[in-house]
XYZ file of C-alpha atoms in Angstrom:
583
model
C -57.391 -0.603 47.342
C -54.312 -1.874 45.524
C -52.526 1.470 45.911
C -53.200 1.512 49.674
C -51.978 -2.091 49.915
C -48.720 -1.213 48.135
C -48.187 1.804 50.388
C -48.799 -0.250 53.497
C -46.320 -2.895 52.304
C -43.695 -0.230 51.572
C -44.127 1.278 55.044
C -43.653 -2.133 56.635
C -40.482 -2.853 54.626
C -39.108 0.595 55.404
C -39.732 0.110 59.100
C -37.744 -3.120 59.043
C -34.867 -1.464 57.132
C -34.940 1.732 59.141
C -35.600 3.897 56.068
C -37.984 6.839 56.321
C -40.505 7.061 53.488
C -42.253 10.207 52.290
C -45.888 10.650 53.080
C -48.521 9.074 50.860
C -49.290 10.896 47.634
C -45.786 12.412 47.254
C -43.551 11.984 44.173
C -41.451 8.783 43.784
C -38.718 8.805 46.389
C -35.198 9.578 45.203
C -33.568 9.908 48.649
C -33.380 7.240 51.308
C -32.655 8.449 54.886
C -31.266 5.948 57.356
C -32.554 6.176 60.935
C -30.282 7.384 63.723
C -30.519 4.093 65.608
C -29.389 2.179 62.526
C -26.539 4.597 61.898
C -25.365 4.280 65.516
C -24.483 0.641 64.975
C -21.744 1.597 62.498
C -18.802 3.912 62.669
C -19.120 7.297 64.337
C -20.558 9.894 62.026
C -18.223 12.389 60.461
C -18.268 15.925 61.763
C -17.772 19.187 59.971
C -19.104 20.539 56.722
C -18.729 18.665 53.383
C -16.205 20.072 50.892
C -17.458 22.742 48.514
C -17.696 21.728 44.826
C -19.337 19.309 42.429
C -18.965 15.576 42.915
C -19.270 13.253 39.945
C -19.770 9.495 40.033
C -16.507 7.616 40.458
C -17.744 4.120 39.562
C -19.598 2.756 36.527
C -21.990 -0.120 36.975
C -23.522 -2.173 34.147
C -26.627 -4.244 34.823
C -29.187 -6.174 32.881
C -32.834 -5.638 33.709
C -33.507 -7.406 37.012
C -29.821 -7.821 37.830
C -28.311 -6.346 41.022
C -25.373 -6.237 43.408
C -24.880 -6.058 47.186
C -22.464 -3.224 47.919
C -20.659 -3.001 51.274
C -19.729 0.596 52.054
C -16.519 1.759 53.787
C -18.480 3.716 56.429
C -22.006 4.250 57.622
C -24.339 6.326 55.515
C -27.363 8.375 56.378
C -28.770 9.117 52.923
C -28.870 7.228 49.605
C -29.984 9.152 46.526
C -30.798 7.903 43.000
C -31.523 10.185 40.052
C -33.820 7.790 38.201
C -35.436 5.217 40.472
C -37.459 3.846 37.559
C -34.196 2.675 35.949
C -31.940 1.801 38.904
C -33.099 1.623 42.497
C -31.527 0.851 45.860
C -32.597 -1.153 48.876
C -30.831 -0.348 52.150
C -30.136 -3.446 54.196
C -28.184 -1.623 56.946
C -26.091 1.555 57.227
C -23.076 -0.276 55.764
C -24.742 -2.222 52.926
C -27.062 -1.311 50.059
C -28.638 -3.390 47.308
C -28.304 -1.781 43.841
C -30.347 -3.279 41.000
C -31.593 -2.464 37.511
C -35.294 -2.118 36.873
C -35.676 -0.789 33.332
C -33.587 0.200 30.347
C -31.787 3.510 30.831
C -29.230 5.285 32.994
C -29.174 6.567 36.547
C -26.820 8.029 39.142
C -26.551 6.837 42.763
C -24.961 8.740 45.671
C -24.607 7.632 49.317
C -23.570 10.237 51.948
C -22.872 10.184 55.668
C -24.373 12.480 58.342
C -21.909 15.252 57.484
C -22.836 15.143 53.784
C -19.563 13.597 52.608
C -19.936 11.196 49.693
C -19.262 7.624 50.738
C -20.260 5.932 47.461
C -21.169 7.233 43.999
C -21.873 5.330 40.796
C -23.141 5.856 37.277
C -25.505 2.982 36.569
C -26.251 1.721 33.041
C -29.091 -0.712 32.664
C -29.118 -2.609 29.380
C -31.637 -5.029 28.065
C -30.558 -8.637 28.471
C -26.817 -7.941 28.128
C -25.925 -11.142 29.974
C -28.278 -13.283 27.914
C -26.979 -11.655 24.732
C -23.427 -12.638 25.651
C -24.538 -16.224 26.214
C -26.369 -16.333 22.876
C -23.390 -14.900 20.988
C -20.979 -17.397 22.541
C -23.309 -20.253 21.635
C -23.872 -19.031 18.067
C -20.246 -18.042 17.363
C -17.927 -19.810 19.785
C -14.824 -18.786 17.835
C -15.690 -15.086 17.722
C -14.570 -12.435 20.188
C -17.500 -10.010 20.402
C -17.984 -7.245 22.972
C -21.301 -5.415 23.275
C -21.347 -1.902 24.707
C -24.718 -0.249 25.166
C -24.926 3.512 25.630
C -28.407 4.944 25.731
C -30.356 3.700 22.750
C -27.263 2.580 20.832
C -25.444 -0.759 21.139
C -21.933 -0.948 19.674
C -20.425 -4.270 18.605
C -16.631 -4.534 18.824
C -14.278 -7.455 18.366
C -13.276 -9.911 15.664
C -15.150 -12.522 13.648
C -14.126 -14.983 10.965
C -15.908 -13.424 7.975
C -18.221 -10.573 6.954
C -21.073 -13.089 7.011
C -20.487 -13.658 10.727
C -20.427 -9.900 11.322
C -23.773 -9.483 9.576
C -25.278 -12.423 11.448
C -24.046 -11.050 14.790
C -25.669 -7.704 14.063
C -28.985 -9.378 13.235
C -28.904 -11.470 16.410
C -28.117 -8.530 18.684
C -30.758 -6.333 17.049
C -33.370 -9.049 17.535
C -32.468 -9.622 21.191
C -32.410 -5.923 22.052
C -35.709 -5.259 20.286
C -38.071 -8.090 21.252
C -41.283 -8.193 19.283
C -39.849 -6.119 16.400
C -39.252 -7.602 12.948
C -35.687 -6.372 12.468
C -35.523 -7.777 8.918
C -38.170 -5.332 7.666
C -36.920 -2.223 5.906
C -39.288 0.053 7.817
C -38.686 -1.543 11.225
C -38.547 0.944 14.112
C -35.853 -0.167 16.544
C -35.899 0.893 20.174
C -32.165 0.226 20.388
C -29.990 0.639 17.313
C -26.928 -1.516 16.630
C -23.632 -0.141 15.297
C -21.465 -2.859 13.787
C -17.732 -2.272 14.346
C -16.691 -5.905 14.053
C -13.541 -6.769 12.127
C -12.472 -9.980 10.453
C -9.794 -11.999 12.190
C -7.732 -12.287 8.996
C -7.445 -9.517 6.378
C -9.956 -9.838 3.559
C -8.454 -10.315 0.113
C -10.203 -9.684 -3.191
C -9.303 -11.323 -6.493
C -10.485 -9.351 -9.513
C -10.854 -10.874 -12.967
C -11.249 -8.561 -15.959
C -12.211 -9.648 -19.475
C -11.570 -7.516 -22.551
C -13.488 -8.968 -25.499
C -13.210 -7.150 -28.829
C -14.128 -8.082 -32.392
C -13.153 -5.751 -35.238
C -14.220 -6.320 -38.849
C -13.141 -4.350 -41.897
C -14.227 -4.347 -45.549
C -12.420 -2.427 -48.294
C -13.262 -2.133 -51.988
C -11.657 0.143 -54.595
C -11.557 0.641 -58.368
C -9.178 2.772 -60.437
C -8.020 3.032 -64.065
C -4.822 4.611 -65.394
C -3.548 4.571 -69.016
C -1.082 6.277 -71.387
C -0.615 6.202 -75.185
C 2.243 6.833 -77.596
C 2.132 7.584 -81.317
C 5.523 7.132 -82.991
C 4.311 8.755 -86.182
C 4.190 12.102 -84.403
C 0.427 12.111 -84.047
C -1.728 12.703 -80.971
C -0.494 11.330 -77.611
C -3.019 10.897 -74.794
C -2.562 10.322 -71.042
C -5.312 9.562 -68.516
C -4.280 8.933 -64.913
C -5.935 8.795 -61.534
C -3.681 7.604 -58.769
C -0.436 5.828 -59.326
C 1.586 5.861 -62.601
C 0.727 2.815 -64.757
C 4.228 2.643 -66.259
C 6.004 3.815 -69.388
C 6.134 3.080 -73.158
C 9.503 3.102 -74.928
C 11.403 1.501 -77.813
C 12.562 -2.033 -77.296
C 15.899 -2.124 -75.509
C 18.295 -4.368 -77.482
C 21.467 -3.358 -75.706
C 21.555 -6.605 -73.765
C 21.035 -8.838 -76.840
C 23.957 -10.300 -78.779
C 24.616 -8.955 -82.281
C 24.950 -11.461 -85.122
C 25.559 -11.266 -88.893
C 22.190 -10.931 -90.691
C 23.476 -10.328 -94.240
C 21.995 -13.577 -95.511
C 18.484 -12.340 -94.678
C 18.823 -9.591 -97.250
C 20.978 -11.450 -99.865
C 24.046 -9.396 -99.094
C 27.625 -10.492 -98.742
C 28.652 -11.754 -95.324
C 29.498 -9.044 -92.837
C 27.347 -6.414 -94.493
C 24.579 -6.178 -91.786
C 24.628 -7.084 -88.100
C 21.377 -7.191 -86.067
C 20.428 -8.021 -82.438
C 19.491 -11.674 -81.992
C 16.943 -12.947 -79.427
C 18.144 -16.370 -78.225
C 14.766 -17.145 -76.647
C 12.724 -16.624 -79.801
C 15.716 -17.603 -81.959
C 15.193 -14.733 -84.352
C 16.673 -11.375 -85.206
C 15.127 -8.288 -83.620
C 14.647 -5.419 -86.008
C 12.662 -3.112 -83.640
C 9.574 -2.900 -81.449
C 7.907 -1.299 -78.452
C 8.673 -1.971 -74.793
C 6.040 -1.576 -72.051
C 7.206 -1.085 -68.433
C 4.620 -1.324 -65.631
C 4.871 -0.190 -62.019
C 4.058 -2.441 -59.102
C 1.518 -1.638 -56.398
C 3.057 -2.450 -53.008
C 0.031 -1.468 -50.923
C -1.248 -5.040 -50.882
C -4.882 -3.882 -50.883
C -5.709 -4.328 -54.572
C -5.038 -6.335 -57.705
C -3.757 -4.697 -60.878
C -4.868 -5.817 -64.327
C -2.394 -4.524 -66.920
C -3.213 -4.113 -70.628
C -0.600 -3.266 -73.308
C -0.726 -3.221 -77.108
C -1.620 -1.157 -80.173
C -5.031 0.423 -80.517
C -6.074 2.753 -83.342
C -2.461 3.000 -84.495
C -1.140 3.974 -81.051
C 0.772 2.124 -78.360
C -1.500 1.883 -75.305
C -0.546 0.927 -71.720
C -3.326 0.653 -69.143
C -3.444 -0.392 -65.460
C -6.829 -1.252 -63.947
C -6.755 -1.490 -60.120
C -9.400 -3.730 -58.584
C -9.366 -4.449 -54.886
C -11.601 -6.021 -52.252
C -10.261 -6.759 -48.768
C -12.032 -8.284 -45.777
C -10.485 -8.745 -42.353
C -11.419 -9.625 -38.805
C -9.435 -9.103 -35.613
C -10.459 -10.715 -32.315
C -8.882 -9.679 -29.024
C -9.435 -11.354 -25.674
C -7.435 -10.297 -22.610
C -8.179 -11.733 -19.183
C -5.957 -10.189 -16.486
C -6.609 -10.963 -12.812
C -5.064 -9.601 -9.637
C -5.470 -10.091 -5.867
C -5.227 -7.285 -3.297
C -6.118 -6.663 0.342
C -9.291 -4.796 1.153
C -8.502 -1.088 1.160
C -5.180 -1.482 -0.663
C -4.396 -0.745 -4.330
C -3.072 -3.438 -6.660
C -1.525 -2.876 -10.103
C -0.690 -5.249 -12.943
C 1.021 -4.787 -16.331
C 1.722 -7.332 -19.057
C 3.365 -5.461 -21.903
C 6.248 -3.042 -21.999
C 7.350 0.566 -22.188
C 8.070 2.492 -25.361
C 10.659 5.308 -25.360
C 9.321 8.658 -26.560
C 11.720 11.570 -27.238
C 10.598 14.866 -25.714
C 12.145 18.184 -26.728
C 13.434 20.354 -23.916
C 14.950 23.798 -23.658
C 18.233 24.721 -25.375
C 17.725 22.089 -28.045
C 18.080 19.114 -25.711
C 15.967 15.989 -25.928
C 14.953 13.683 -23.106
C 13.382 10.253 -23.204
C 10.109 9.436 -21.500
C 8.683 5.942 -21.334
C 5.037 5.190 -22.014
C 3.537 1.903 -20.869
C 1.555 -0.282 -23.254
C -0.014 -3.711 -23.089
C -2.610 -5.115 -20.678
C -2.721 -3.226 -17.379
C -5.036 -3.283 -14.371
C -5.251 -1.106 -11.278
C -7.991 -1.370 -8.655
C -8.746 -0.682 -5.011
C -11.252 -3.053 -3.358
C -13.161 -2.283 -0.174
C -15.160 -5.065 1.469
C -18.337 -3.708 3.057
C -19.834 -4.950 6.311
C -22.479 -6.963 4.454
C -19.854 -8.760 2.358
C -20.376 -6.721 -0.799
C -17.309 -5.318 -2.539
C -16.828 -1.705 -3.577
C -14.312 -1.434 -6.418
C -12.410 1.475 -7.861
C -11.128 -0.155 -11.047
C -9.077 1.045 -14.037
C -8.449 -1.620 -16.715
C -6.603 -0.794 -19.941
C -5.465 -2.527 -23.128
C -3.134 -0.650 -25.492
C -1.253 -1.641 -28.650
C 1.424 -0.027 -30.798
C -0.010 1.603 -33.923
C 2.647 2.077 -36.599
C 0.087 3.247 -39.156
C -0.247 6.537 -37.249
C 3.424 6.844 -36.298
C 5.082 10.261 -36.334
C 8.593 11.120 -37.437
C 10.808 12.639 -34.765
C 14.291 13.472 -35.967
C 15.607 10.469 -37.840
C 13.228 7.963 -36.268
C 9.539 7.146 -36.147
C 7.549 6.968 -32.918
C 4.453 4.748 -33.100
C 1.099 5.823 -31.755
C -0.935 3.839 -29.209
C -4.369 2.326 -29.728
C -5.940 2.280 -26.269
C -9.071 0.827 -24.667
C -9.457 2.119 -21.141
C -12.201 2.342 -18.520
C -12.196 3.851 -15.025
C -15.170 3.637 -12.697
C -16.423 2.687 -9.229
C -18.945 -0.124 -8.800
C -20.313 -2.250 -5.964
C -21.243 -5.904 -6.304
C -21.106 -9.196 -4.460
C -18.428 -11.845 -4.545
C -18.670 -13.925 -7.708
C -21.005 -11.480 -9.431
C -20.078 -9.966 -12.798
C -20.554 -6.464 -14.086
C -20.125 -5.120 -17.621
C -18.505 -1.804 -16.762
C -17.884 -0.569 -20.316
C -18.754 -1.352 -23.906
C -18.439 0.048 -27.394
C -20.164 -0.668 -30.674
C -18.813 1.356 -33.589
C -19.763 1.200 -37.264
C -18.012 3.527 -39.733
C -18.398 3.912 -43.501
C -16.009 5.782 -45.777
C -16.670 6.448 -49.465
C -14.146 8.172 -51.750
C -14.699 9.258 -55.355
C -11.904 10.676 -57.535
C -12.510 11.861 -61.100
C -11.397 14.247 -63.799
C -13.905 17.103 -63.982
C -15.963 17.163 -67.121
C -14.471 14.204 -68.935
C -15.374 11.735 -66.188
C -19.050 12.638 -66.626
C -19.100 11.437 -70.231
C -20.899 8.141 -70.800
C -18.797 4.983 -71.206
C -15.479 6.710 -71.823
C -15.846 8.706 -68.608
C -15.240 5.547 -66.558
C -11.612 5.699 -67.698
C -11.151 9.019 -65.896
C -12.441 8.226 -62.437
C -11.832 5.904 -59.484
C -13.749 5.161 -56.299
C -13.209 3.408 -53.000
C -15.437 2.081 -50.238
C -14.431 1.166 -46.676
C -16.497 -0.128 -43.741
C -15.230 -0.839 -40.217
C -17.199 -2.501 -37.432
C -15.960 -2.727 -33.843
C -17.591 -4.276 -30.786
C -15.892 -4.108 -27.378
C -17.032 -5.108 -23.878
C -15.215 -5.027 -20.523
C -16.487 -7.346 -17.773
C -15.208 -7.533 -14.176
C -15.780 -10.268 -11.584
C -14.472 -9.952 -7.988
C -14.039 -12.832 -5.563
C -13.411 -12.896 -1.825
C -10.505 -15.308 -1.541
C -8.237 -16.958 0.994
C -4.981 -18.869 0.507
C -5.254 -22.527 -0.445
C -3.039 -25.537 0.016
C 0.049 -25.231 -2.165
C -0.364 -28.844 -3.315
C -3.664 -27.914 -4.979
C -2.184 -25.194 -7.197
C -1.505 -26.123 -10.829
C 1.048 -24.104 -12.766
C 1.535 -23.683 -16.536
C 4.879 -25.472 -16.199
C 3.351 -28.576 -14.638
C 3.804 -31.755 -16.716
C 6.236 -29.974 -19.034
C 9.241 -31.879 -20.334
C 11.725 -30.834 -22.988
C 11.215 -32.898 -26.179
C 13.803 -35.439 -27.155
C 15.672 -35.280 -30.443
C 13.366 -37.878 -31.970
C 10.225 -36.002 -30.881
C 11.582 -32.702 -32.128
C 12.902 -33.932 -35.502
C 10.404 -36.594 -36.544
C 7.238 -35.532 -34.723
C 7.838 -31.782 -34.632
C 6.932 -31.627 -30.949
C 7.791 -28.531 -28.951
C 7.271 -30.201 -25.591
C 7.488 -33.753 -24.391
C 5.034 -35.645 -22.253
C 1.479 -34.572 -21.553
C 0.362 -31.005 -21.677
C -0.194 -29.131 -18.441
C -3.558 -29.497 -16.733
C -6.233 -26.828 -16.699
C -5.469 -23.662 -14.799
C -7.183 -23.002 -11.445
C -10.492 -21.194 -11.699
C -12.684 -19.582 -9.027
C -15.885 -21.512 -8.409
C -19.057 -20.551 -6.574
C -21.200 -23.071 -4.742
C -24.537 -22.403 -3.073
C -24.356 -22.994 0.702
C -26.271 -25.890 2.191
C -29.481 -25.026 4.099
C -27.927 -26.015 7.433
C -24.880 -23.837 6.981
C -24.660 -20.222 8.068
C -25.531 -17.660 5.402
C -22.524 -17.028 3.194
C -21.853 -13.581 1.779
C -19.443 -13.768 -1.132
C -16.974 -16.520 -1.811
C -14.636 -17.463 1.019
C -12.256 -20.351 0.589
C -11.685 -22.927 3.307
C -8.535 -22.752 5.363
C -5.583 -24.815 4.097
C -5.595 -28.391 5.291
C -2.395 -29.253 7.112
C -0.867 -32.676 6.424
C -1.466 -35.245 9.120
C 1.514 -36.283 11.265
C 3.670 -39.022 9.813
C 3.264 -42.490 11.372
C 5.729 -43.727 13.939
C 8.905 -45.378 12.558
C 8.370 -49.028 11.754
C 12.034 -49.967 12.061
C 15.005 -48.349 13.772
C 16.610 -47.697 10.366
C 13.648 -45.677 9.071
C 14.207 -41.921 8.797
C 12.534 -39.734 11.431
C 9.127 -38.341 10.543
C 10.314 -34.739 10.631
C 12.866 -35.448 7.896
C 10.451 -37.032 5.476
C 9.173 -35.108 2.451
C 5.396 -35.018 2.416
C 4.182 -36.251 -0.949
C 1.365 -34.135 -2.410
C -1.934 -35.923 -2.485
C -3.511 -36.533 -5.895
C -6.951 -36.995 -4.389
C -9.418 -34.168 -4.998
C -11.817 -32.932 -2.368
C -15.273 -34.472 -2.552
C -17.206 -31.214 -2.366
C -15.489 -27.821 -2.674
C -16.456 -25.211 -0.136
C -17.953 -21.937 -1.350
C -15.282 -19.553 -2.530
C -12.008 -19.597 -4.354
C -10.953 -23.211 -4.784
C -8.877 -25.118 -7.272
C -10.422 -27.594 -9.678
C-alpha cells in the first residue's frame, strides 16, 4: 500500500511539473523528460544534430546532505539526466529552471540537454556530510584558525593554518567525529566511514630547544712496589747489584774537592806545614776519607721512594724502595643547549681546533684542523601530534697529551672523545638517556728476576709489582622543548648585575667582581594545563607581551610618549604558561 501511495504521489508531482515518469516497477529514473507544452513556453528548440564527441562536466557543485540550489538555465531543456539519483537528484520546476540537491554522501553527474541533444548544463556534484555545519563548528572552536575542509570520496583533507600542533590535532579529532557520527574516533580499532588527512600547518614556524647533559665520573686507583739496591766493597771483595726499574743511584768516595784545605800537622805531632787535609766547616773537623752515596730522583709523581744507605756486612750498600698508592677522581658535566627550526639543522661548538700536520706527496706537509671541546648537532622535526623526532649527535672531546705522537720536531696530542649519534622521538619536556657507559678495568703487573725472586725472604728484593684499577661511568641525556620567543625584558644574562671591583674591594677583600652576583639563568619549565584549557602537546611559550601605551603628557614640557624609554618591569608573572618561560 505504501509503495502504491508513493507512486501515485510521484505521478501527481510529475504531472504538475510536466515531467514524464517511467512506468511502475521500472528502475530508479535517471532521465527527466520535459513535456513539449512546457518546452514551448521557452526559447525555440535548437535544430540539427549534436556535436560528435564526449562531453565532461564543466561545473563542480559541493553540497551538504539536504542542501540544494535553484539553477536557471540559459535555454530550455528537454531532458535532465543524473548518474546517481541516490546521491544527487534534480527537480524540474520549468524548462528553464531545475532544483539540484544532495540526498546522501557520494558523487554524481548531472546533464541537461535541449531537444537537439546539445548540452545546456553539466555539473559534477559532490555531496559531503555536514560540510556547512563542520565549518560552523570549526569557526566556533578555533576562531583564530584558517581551516579549509575538502572532501573527496571517503577522504576529507584539512588544509590551512593553526596556532600550534595541539590545535591541529584537536581539529582533526573534531572533523573525524562530525564526519563519522556514532563512531568512537578515539578508539584504536575504530572503523571510520570517512578518513581525515591532516595537512594543517602552524601559523609561525615551530622551534625546538634541545638540552644535552654529559655526566661522567672517572675514578682511578694505583698501587706499586719496587726495590733496587747496589753494593760496593773497597777491599776488592764481592760486589752485588740488584735492580728492577730505575737506577737507585751510585756509591763513590767522598768528594773533598770543594772543601778548603787546612794545616793538620798538629793532629799528628808534626811540625807546622807538614800535612794539609780537607776541612769540613759544617762539622768543624778534618775529613780524612769516606763514602759518598748519590741517589736518583723519581719524577713520575706516582710513588714515594725510601732510600737506605750505609755499611752492611763490610760493604757499602745503597737501596731505593719505591712505594706508591694513588687515588683520583674526575667529574665532568657538560650541558650544551641549542635552538633550531623544525626541519632545520643546528650546530654548536664550545672548544677549539687543533692543527694536525698531514704528509703529502713530494715531501710536503699540510695542516688540517680537528675540532675538540663540547659540540652538538641535531635536526628536529615536529610531528603532527606535537611529538618531536630528533636526529642528534652530541660529542665531548679533550686533548690527551699522554697518548701524543711525535711528528717531526713537535708532538701532536691525541683526543679523548665521547660521542653518540642516534634518532629518537619524544614529547616536549620529556627526557631520554640516549647513551651510557660503565667501564671497570683492572691491570696487574709483576716484574721479577727469574729464579732468585722465587727464594723466600731474600727474593722480595728482586721483584716489583703494580696494581691499577679504573672505573668510568658516563650517561648522555637529552631534553627537547617546543619554544617561542619571550619578552626581552624577562631574559637574564650572565653579565647582569656585574660591576668591576674597586681598588679597595680588589686589594683588601680579594673580590673579582663588585656588587651582587648575577641572578639565576633562565630555565625551561613545564606546567600542567588547567582542565578548562585546550589540550597542550609539548611546551609552547606565550607570545611576548607588548608594553602598554605611555600616558598622555601631563604638562606641555613633558617629552612625547614615543621618545620615552620604556623601563623594564621587575614584576614577575603570577602564573607562567606552559612552555619555555623565564624564572
